[in-house]
């Protein structure tokens, strides 16, 4: 199993970097945040109150879930035969995803999907706990960060104005698999780097580890 783990707070550049790096390596790109968003979307669709952990858990245990790879090499997740896409970035999902993803049953479900995908292909996976909890055994761990100002600008450029501080606070303070720097992770401040610059920095480290030819 080969896993490149990329963790970090909201709008630290993880998704763009992970996609670009995966294409360069010929690996698949696995977006774990998208999976938490898909579960959250389904919870909201069923009109379940995200703050009722017992109801969320009961719904999750009833969900029929499968995941795989698109032809382009990105992960997808299907829940109860639905594959949400643009709905995953809505304000409603943004506001509830940290609450839903703190429920242990949700994390168990997503982690099982992530591990099953990693059994199939080498992956670049991004999220909050990929290096610390989901794949602690991988030697290839990165933690991307950026200043709050830069992260706000990045969200705004995507037309999104949600409260990333609140989400980061919830994601970092939860009991179960909080956002943190995994032991052995390379920390990269992306505030003043271009997307290509971050990918180059990671590629340089991966060359030294032998995953990428120098
Ligand atoms: O990466 P993102 O912003 O799309 O993630 C959305 C939310 O999903 C994030 O605020 C917390 C949750 N998440 C998580 O708890 N663990 C992960 N590995 C990835 C995301």
PDB file of C-alpha atoms and ligand atoms in Angstrom:
ATOM      1  CA  UNK A   1       0.000   0.000   0.000  1.00  0.00           C
ATOM      2  CA  UNK A   2       1.389   3.437  -0.934  1.00  0.00           C
ATOM      3  CA  UNK A   3      -0.219   6.515   0.628  1.00  0.00           C
ATOM      4  CA  UNK A   4       0.856  10.149   0.475  1.00  0.00           C
ATOM      5  CA  UNK A   5      -0.999  11.823   3.370  1.00  0.00           C
ATOM      6  CA  UNK A   6      -1.742  15.550   3.185  1.00  0.00           C
ATOM      7  CA  UNK A   7      -3.499  17.170   6.146  1.00  0.00           C
ATOM      8  CA  UNK A   8      -4.258  20.739   7.106  1.00  0.00           C
ATOM      9  CA  UNK A   9      -6.968  23.259   7.956  1.00  0.00           C
ATOM     10  CA  UNK A  10      -9.650  24.572   5.615  1.00  0.00           C
ATOM     11  CA  UNK A  11      -8.342  26.457   2.560  1.00  0.00           C
ATOM     12  CA  UNK A  12      -4.708  25.525   3.200  1.00  0.00           C
ATOM     13  CA  UNK A  13      -4.494  24.376  -0.422  1.00  0.00           C
ATOM     14  CA  UNK A  14      -4.768  20.634   0.218  1.00  0.00           C
ATOM     15  CA  UNK A  15      -7.224  19.726  -2.530  1.00  0.00           C
ATOM     16  CA  UNK A  16      -5.486  21.547  -5.377  1.00  0.00           C
ATOM     17  CA  UNK A  17      -2.079  20.299  -4.248  1.00  0.00           C
ATOM     18  CA  UNK A  18      -3.275  16.718  -3.752  1.00  0.00           C
ATOM     19  CA  UNK A  19      -4.941  16.631  -7.177  1.00  0.00           C
ATOM     20  CA  UNK A  20      -1.888  18.066  -8.956  1.00  0.00           C
ATOM     21  CA  UNK A  21       0.533  15.812  -7.086  1.00  0.00           C
ATOM     22  CA  UNK A  22      -1.562  12.711  -7.742  1.00  0.00           C
ATOM     23  CA  UNK A  23      -1.599  13.414 -11.480  1.00  0.00           C
ATOM     24  CA  UNK A  24       2.171  13.926 -11.466  1.00  0.00           C
ATOM     25  CA  UNK A  25       2.770  10.647  -9.627  1.00  0.00           C
ATOM     26  CA  UNK A  26       0.150   8.700 -11.576  1.00  0.00           C
ATOM     27  CA  UNK A  27      -1.621   7.983  -8.264  1.00  0.00           C
ATOM     28  CA  UNK A  28      -5.313   8.366  -7.486  1.00  0.00           C
ATOM     29  CA  UNK A  29      -6.534  11.400  -5.548  1.00  0.00           C
ATOM     30  CA  UNK A  30      -8.689  10.651  -2.509  1.00  0.00           C
ATOM     31  CA  UNK A  31     -10.563  13.588  -1.000  1.00  0.00           C
ATOM     32  CA  UNK A  32     -11.707  12.534   2.475  1.00  0.00           C
ATOM     33  CA  UNK A  33     -13.362  15.907   3.138  1.00  0.00           C
ATOM     34  CA  UNK A  34     -15.654  15.178   0.190  1.00  0.00           C
ATOM     35  CA  UNK A  35     -16.724  11.956   1.898  1.00  0.00           C
ATOM     36  CA  UNK A  36     -17.560  13.760   5.155  1.00  0.00           C
ATOM     37  CA  UNK A  37     -19.439  16.336   3.103  1.00  0.00           C
ATOM     38  CA  UNK A  38     -21.400  13.608   1.280  1.00  0.00           C
ATOM     39  CA  UNK A  39     -22.469  12.004   4.575  1.00  0.00           C
ATOM     40  CA  UNK A  40     -23.456  15.452   5.887  1.00  0.00           C
ATOM     41  CA  UNK A  41     -25.456  16.164   2.739  1.00  0.00           C
ATOM     42  CA  UNK A  42     -27.353  12.872   3.181  1.00  0.00           C
ATOM     43  CA  UNK A  43     -28.027  13.637   6.872  1.00  0.00           C
ATOM     44  CA  UNK A  44     -29.466  17.033   5.894  1.00  0.00           C
ATOM     45  CA  UNK A  45     -31.427  15.484   3.022  1.00  0.00           C
ATOM     46  CA  UNK A  46     -33.049  13.119   5.544  1.00  0.00           C
ATOM     47  CA  UNK A  47     -33.861  16.196   7.679  1.00  0.00           C
ATOM     48  CA  UNK A  48     -31.897  14.855  10.613  1.00  0.00           C
ATOM     49  CA  UNK A  49     -30.590  17.403  13.111  1.00  0.00           C
ATOM     50  CA  UNK A  50     -26.748  17.210  12.783  1.00  0.00           C
ATOM     51  CA  UNK A  51     -26.347  18.033  16.472  1.00  0.00           C
ATOM     52  CA  UNK A  52     -28.246  14.877  17.487  1.00  0.00           C
ATOM     53  CA  UNK A  53     -25.318  12.434  17.441  1.00  0.00           C
ATOM     54  CA  UNK A  54     -27.587   9.441  18.188  1.00  0.00           C
ATOM     55  CA  UNK A  55     -29.824  10.185  15.203  1.00  0.00           C
ATOM     56  CA  UNK A  56     -26.796  10.772  12.957  1.00  0.00           C
ATOM     57  CA  UNK A  57     -25.323   7.450  14.057  1.00  0.00           C
ATOM     58  CA  UNK A  58     -28.594   5.576  13.459  1.00  0.00           C
ATOM     59  CA  UNK A  59     -28.851   7.081   9.959  1.00  0.00           C
ATOM     60  CA  UNK A  60     -25.213   6.249   9.175  1.00  0.00           C
ATOM     61  CA  UNK A  61     -25.712   2.628  10.187  1.00  0.00           C
ATOM     62  CA  UNK A  62     -28.590   2.429   7.676  1.00  0.00           C
ATOM     63  CA  UNK A  63     -26.674   4.064   4.803  1.00  0.00           C
ATOM     64  CA  UNK A  64     -25.698   2.041   1.802  1.00  0.00           C
ATOM     65  CA  UNK A  65     -22.279   3.322   0.782  1.00  0.00           C
ATOM     66  CA  UNK A  66     -19.750   2.505  -1.869  1.00  0.00           C
ATOM     67  CA  UNK A  67     -16.730   4.308  -3.239  1.00  0.00           C
ATOM     68  CA  UNK A  68     -14.292   4.026  -6.108  1.00  0.00           C
ATOM     69  CA  UNK A  69     -12.281   6.014  -8.633  1.00  0.00           C
ATOM     70  CA  UNK A  70     -13.403   8.116 -11.584  1.00  0.00           C
ATOM     71  CA  UNK A  71     -11.639   7.738 -14.913  1.00  0.00           C
ATOM     72  CA  UNK A  72      -9.704  10.919 -14.149  1.00  0.00           C
ATOM     73  CA  UNK A  73      -8.326   9.241 -11.023  1.00  0.00           C
ATOM     74  CA  UNK A  74     -10.342  10.985  -8.299  1.00  0.00           C
ATOM     75  CA  UNK A  75     -12.251   9.221  -5.552  1.00  0.00           C
ATOM     76  CA  UNK A  76     -16.026   9.242  -5.504  1.00  0.00           C
ATOM     77  CA  UNK A  77     -18.513   8.150  -2.869  1.00  0.00           C
ATOM     78  CA  UNK A  78     -22.094   7.051  -3.468  1.00  0.00           C
ATOM     79  CA  UNK A  79     -24.590   7.119  -0.607  1.00  0.00           C
ATOM     80  CA  UNK A  80     -27.994   5.467  -0.898  1.00  0.00           C
ATOM     81  CA  UNK A  81     -27.418   5.353  -4.673  1.00  0.00           C
ATOM     82  CA  UNK A  82     -26.870   9.138  -4.884  1.00  0.00           C
ATOM     83  CA  UNK A  83     -23.612  10.815  -5.859  1.00  0.00           C
ATOM     84  CA  UNK A  84     -23.770  14.468  -4.737  1.00  0.00           C
ATOM     85  CA  UNK A  85     -21.283  16.813  -6.362  1.00  0.00           C
ATOM     86  CA  UNK A  86     -21.895  20.569  -6.430  1.00  0.00           C
ATOM     87  CA  UNK A  87     -24.228  20.210  -3.416  1.00  0.00           C
ATOM     88  CA  UNK A  88     -21.191  19.345  -1.297  1.00  0.00           C
ATOM     89  CA  UNK A  89     -19.950  22.957  -1.278  1.00  0.00           C
ATOM     90  CA  UNK A  90     -23.212  24.566  -0.166  1.00  0.00           C
ATOM     91  CA  UNK A  91     -23.409  26.786   2.894  1.00  0.00           C
ATOM     92  CA  UNK A  92     -25.667  24.249   4.632  1.00  0.00           C
ATOM     93  CA  UNK A  93     -23.085  21.490   4.253  1.00  0.00           C
ATOM     94  CA  UNK A  94     -20.243  23.837   5.285  1.00  0.00           C
ATOM     95  CA  UNK A  95     -22.118  24.762   8.443  1.00  0.00           C
ATOM     96  CA  UNK A  96     -22.841  21.181   9.532  1.00  0.00           C
ATOM     97  CA  UNK A  97     -19.906  19.124   8.284  1.00  0.00           C
ATOM     98  CA  UNK A  98     -17.712  19.592  11.377  1.00  0.00           C
ATOM     99  CA  UNK A  99     -20.559  18.514  13.678  1.00  0.00           C
ATOM    100  CA  UNK A 100     -21.416  15.456  11.603  1.00  0.00           C
ATOM    101  CA  UNK A 101     -17.788  14.429  11.124  1.00  0.00           C
ATOM    102  CA  UNK A 102     -17.214  14.427  14.902  1.00  0.00           C
ATOM    103  CA  UNK A 103     -19.650  11.502  15.307  1.00  0.00           C
ATOM    104  CA  UNK A 104     -17.587   8.305  15.767  1.00  0.00           C
ATOM    105  CA  UNK A 105     -19.842   6.194  13.513  1.00  0.00           C
ATOM    106  CA  UNK A 106     -19.290   8.668  10.667  1.00  0.00           C
ATOM    107  CA  UNK A 107     -15.523   8.470  11.059  1.00  0.00           C
ATOM    108  CA  UNK A 108     -15.623   4.659  11.144  1.00  0.00           C
ATOM    109  CA  UNK A 109     -17.605   4.635   7.904  1.00  0.00           C
ATOM    110  CA  UNK A 110     -15.331   7.088   6.067  1.00  0.00           C
ATOM    111  CA  UNK A 111     -12.121   5.483   7.341  1.00  0.00           C
ATOM    112  CA  UNK A 112     -13.247   2.075   6.063  1.00  0.00           C
ATOM    113  CA  UNK A 113     -13.856   3.586   2.605  1.00  0.00           C
ATOM    114  CA  UNK A 114     -10.448   5.307   2.626  1.00  0.00           C
ATOM    115  CA  UNK A 115      -8.597   2.139   3.598  1.00  0.00           C
ATOM    116  CA  UNK A 116     -10.445   0.069   1.005  1.00  0.00           C
ATOM    117  CA  UNK A 117      -9.491   2.578  -1.714  1.00  0.00           C
ATOM    118  CA  UNK A 118      -5.840   2.519  -0.635  1.00  0.00           C
ATOM    119  CA  UNK A 119      -5.829  -1.268  -1.018  1.00  0.00           C
ATOM    120  CA  UNK A 120      -6.707  -0.829  -4.699  1.00  0.00           C
ATOM    121  CA  UNK A 121      -4.265   1.818  -5.898  1.00  0.00           C
ATOM    122  CA  UNK A 122      -1.449   4.085  -4.695  1.00  0.00           C
ATOM    123  CA  UNK A 123      -3.159   7.259  -3.464  1.00  0.00           C
ATOM    124  CA  UNK A 124      -2.618  10.851  -2.469  1.00  0.00           C
ATOM    125  CA  UNK A 125      -5.191  11.393   0.270  1.00  0.00           C
ATOM    126  CA  UNK A 126      -6.034  14.713   1.903  1.00  0.00           C
ATOM    127  CA  UNK A 127      -7.956  15.608   5.027  1.00  0.00           C
ATOM    128  CA  UNK A 128      -7.490  16.289   8.716  1.00  0.00           C
ATOM    129  CA  UNK A 129      -6.380  12.941  10.188  1.00  0.00           C
ATOM    130  CA  UNK A 130      -4.964  11.066   7.196  1.00  0.00           C
ATOM    131  CA  UNK A 131      -1.393  10.921   8.535  1.00  0.00           C
ATOM    132  CA  UNK A 132      -2.304  10.802  12.234  1.00  0.00           C
ATOM    133  CA  UNK A 133      -5.148   8.257  12.317  1.00  0.00           C
ATOM    134  CA  UNK A 134      -6.150   6.725   8.983  1.00  0.00           C
ATOM    135  CA  UNK A 135      -2.701   5.816   7.624  1.00  0.00           C
ATOM    136  CA  UNK A 136      -0.296   6.371  10.545  1.00  0.00           C
ATOM    137  CA  UNK A 137       2.095   3.801   9.040  1.00  0.00           C
ATOM    138  CA  UNK A 138       2.812   5.811   5.870  1.00  0.00           C
ATOM    139  CA  UNK A 139       6.248   7.461   5.834  1.00  0.00           C
ATOM    140  CA  UNK A 140       4.943  10.160   3.436  1.00  0.00           C
ATOM    141  CA  UNK A 141       3.145  12.711   5.608  1.00  0.00           C
ATOM    142  CA  UNK A 142       2.639  16.410   4.912  1.00  0.00           C
ATOM    143  CA  UNK A 143       0.836  19.141   6.817  1.00  0.00           C
ATOM    144  CA  UNK A 144      -0.105  22.246   4.838  1.00  0.00           C
ATOM    145  CA  UNK A 145      -0.896  25.510   6.587  1.00  0.00           C
ATOM    146  CA  UNK A 146      -1.416  29.144   5.569  1.00  0.00           C
ATOM    147  CA  UNK A 147      -2.155  32.388   7.390  1.00  0.00           C
ATOM    148  CA  UNK A 148      -5.831  33.091   8.173  1.00  0.00           C
ATOM    149  CA  UNK A 149      -5.742  36.091   5.772  1.00  0.00           C
ATOM    150  CA  UNK A 150      -4.490  33.998   2.868  1.00  0.00           C
ATOM    151  CA  UNK A 151      -6.986  31.243   3.617  1.00  0.00           C
ATOM    152  CA  UNK A 152      -9.837  33.764   3.614  1.00  0.00           C
ATOM    153  CA  UNK A 153      -8.671  35.178   0.282  1.00  0.00           C
ATOM    154  CA  UNK A 154      -8.571  31.676  -1.196  1.00  0.00           C
ATOM    155  CA  UNK A 155     -12.113  30.882  -0.049  1.00  0.00           C
ATOM    156  CA  UNK A 156     -13.380  34.236  -1.312  1.00  0.00           C
ATOM    157  CA  UNK A 157     -11.751  33.607  -4.694  1.00  0.00           C
ATOM    158  CA  UNK A 158     -13.857  30.425  -4.856  1.00  0.00           C
ATOM    159  CA  UNK A 159     -16.956  32.488  -4.048  1.00  0.00           C
ATOM    160  CA  UNK A 160     -17.193  30.968  -0.550  1.00  0.00           C
ATOM    161  CA  UNK A 161     -17.617  33.053   2.600  1.00  0.00           C
ATOM    162  CA  UNK A 162     -18.151  30.477   5.327  1.00  0.00           C
ATOM    163  CA  UNK A 163     -16.562  30.729   8.758  1.00  0.00           C
ATOM    164  CA  UNK A 164     -13.398  28.686   8.350  1.00  0.00           C
ATOM    165  CA  UNK A 165     -12.201  29.688  11.851  1.00  0.00           C
ATOM    166  CA  UNK A 166     -15.252  28.087  13.410  1.00  0.00           C
ATOM    167  CA  UNK A 167     -14.802  24.917  11.362  1.00  0.00           C
ATOM    168  CA  UNK A 168     -11.073  24.773  12.202  1.00  0.00           C
ATOM    169  CA  UNK A 169     -11.838  25.272  15.896  1.00  0.00           C
ATOM    170  CA  UNK A 170     -14.367  22.432  15.871  1.00  0.00           C
ATOM    171  CA  UNK A 171     -12.109  20.188  13.769  1.00  0.00           C
ATOM    172  CA  UNK A 172      -9.090  20.799  16.044  1.00  0.00           C
ATOM    173  CA  UNK A 173     -10.878  20.464  19.373  1.00  0.00           C
ATOM    174  CA  UNK A 174     -12.967  17.333  18.880  1.00  0.00           C
ATOM    175  CA  UNK A 175     -12.108  14.273  20.962  1.00  0.00           C
ATOM    176  CA  UNK A 176     -12.038  11.879  18.041  1.00  0.00           C
ATOM    177  CA  UNK A 177      -9.212  12.284  15.464  1.00  0.00           C
ATOM    178  CA  UNK A 178      -8.762  16.074  15.756  1.00  0.00           C
ATOM    179  CA  UNK A 179      -6.869  18.077  13.153  1.00  0.00           C
ATOM    180  CA  UNK A 180      -3.225  18.011  14.237  1.00  0.00           C
ATOM    181  CA  UNK A 181       0.255  17.659  12.840  1.00  0.00           C
ATOM    182  CA  UNK A 182       0.976  13.936  12.563  1.00  0.00           C
ATOM    183  CA  UNK A 183       4.205  12.756  14.039  1.00  0.00           C
ATOM    184  CA  UNK A 184       6.879  12.811  11.334  1.00  0.00           C
ATOM    185  CA  UNK A 185       4.883  15.101   9.021  1.00  0.00           C
ATOM    186  CA  UNK A 186       6.648  17.710   6.888  1.00  0.00           C
ATOM    187  CA  UNK A 187       5.006  21.055   7.688  1.00  0.00           C
ATOM    188  CA  UNK A 188       4.722  23.450   4.734  1.00  0.00           C
ATOM    189  CA  UNK A 189       3.469  27.029   5.056  1.00  0.00           C
ATOM    190  CA  UNK A 190       1.782  27.690   1.715  1.00  0.00           C
ATOM    191  CA  UNK A 191       0.956  31.379   2.420  1.00  0.00           C
ATOM    192  CA  UNK A 192       3.578  32.703   0.033  1.00  0.00           C
ATOM    193  CA  UNK A 193       3.891  29.748  -2.309  1.00  0.00           C
ATOM    194  CA  UNK A 194       2.100  29.154  -5.596  1.00  0.00           C
ATOM    195  CA  UNK A 195       0.286  25.876  -6.134  1.00  0.00           C
ATOM    196  CA  UNK A 196       3.162  24.734  -8.346  1.00  0.00           C
ATOM    197  CA  UNK A 197       5.615  25.827  -5.637  1.00  0.00           C
ATOM    198  CA  UNK A 198       3.939  23.603  -3.041  1.00  0.00           C
ATOM    199  CA  UNK A 199       3.815  20.650  -5.426  1.00  0.00           C
ATOM    200  CA  UNK A 200       7.529  21.187  -6.207  1.00  0.00           C
ATOM    201  CA  UNK A 201       8.384  21.282  -2.496  1.00  0.00           C
ATOM    202  CA  UNK A 202       6.540  18.027  -1.816  1.00  0.00           C
ATOM    203  CA  UNK A 203       7.952  16.408  -4.947  1.00  0.00           C
ATOM    204  CA  UNK A 204      11.469  17.316  -3.807  1.00  0.00           C
ATOM    205  CA  UNK A 205      10.896  15.520  -0.503  1.00  0.00           C
ATOM    206  CA  UNK A 206       9.359  12.523  -2.272  1.00  0.00           C
ATOM    207  CA  UNK A 207      12.388  12.300  -4.596  1.00  0.00           C
ATOM    208  CA  UNK A 208      14.605  11.904  -1.545  1.00  0.00           C
ATOM    209  CA  UNK A 209      12.350   9.142  -0.254  1.00  0.00           C
ATOM    210  CA  UNK A 210      12.608   7.317  -3.598  1.00  0.00           C
ATOM    211  CA  UNK A 211       8.892   7.465  -4.504  1.00  0.00           C
ATOM    212  CA  UNK A 212       9.618   9.934  -7.320  1.00  0.00           C
ATOM    213  CA  UNK A 213      12.686   9.554  -9.536  1.00  0.00           C
ATOM    214  CA  UNK A 214      15.138  12.422  -8.903  1.00  0.00           C
TER     215      UNK A 214
HETATM  216  O1  LIG B   1     -11.384  19.299   3.398  1.00  0.00           O
HETATM  217  P1  LIG B   1     -12.787  19.877   3.563  1.00  0.00           P
HETATM  218  O2  LIG B   1     -12.784  21.319   3.972  1.00  0.00           O
HETATM  219  O3  LIG B   1     -13.655  19.618   2.371  1.00  0.00           O
HETATM  220  O4  LIG B   1     -13.418  19.049   4.798  1.00  0.00           O
HETATM  221  C1  LIG B   1     -14.729  19.276   5.236  1.00  0.00           C
HETATM  222  C2  LIG B   1     -14.867  18.854   6.671  1.00  0.00           C
HETATM  223  O5  LIG B   1     -14.783  17.429   6.792  1.00  0.00           O
HETATM  224  C3  LIG B   1     -13.854  19.408   7.659  1.00  0.00           C
HETATM  225  O6  LIG B   1     -14.238  20.677   8.157  1.00  0.00           O
HETATM  226  C4  LIG B   1     -13.833  18.370   8.745  1.00  0.00           C
HETATM  227  C5  LIG B   1     -14.181  17.087   8.022  1.00  0.00           C
HETATM  228  N1  LIG B   1     -13.020  16.236   7.771  1.00  0.00           N
HETATM  229  C6  LIG B   1     -12.587  15.439   8.795  1.00  0.00           C
HETATM  230  O7  LIG B   1     -13.131  15.509   9.898  1.00  0.00           O
HETATM  231  N2  LIG B   1     -11.555  14.572   8.598  1.00  0.00           N
HETATM  232  C7  LIG B   1     -10.942  14.493   7.413  1.00  0.00           C
HETATM  233  N3  LIG B   1      -9.951  13.608   7.237  1.00  0.00           N
HETATM  234  C8  LIG B   1     -11.363  15.334   6.345  1.00  0.00           C
HETATM  235  C9  LIG B   1     -12.398  16.213   6.555  1.00  0.00           C
END
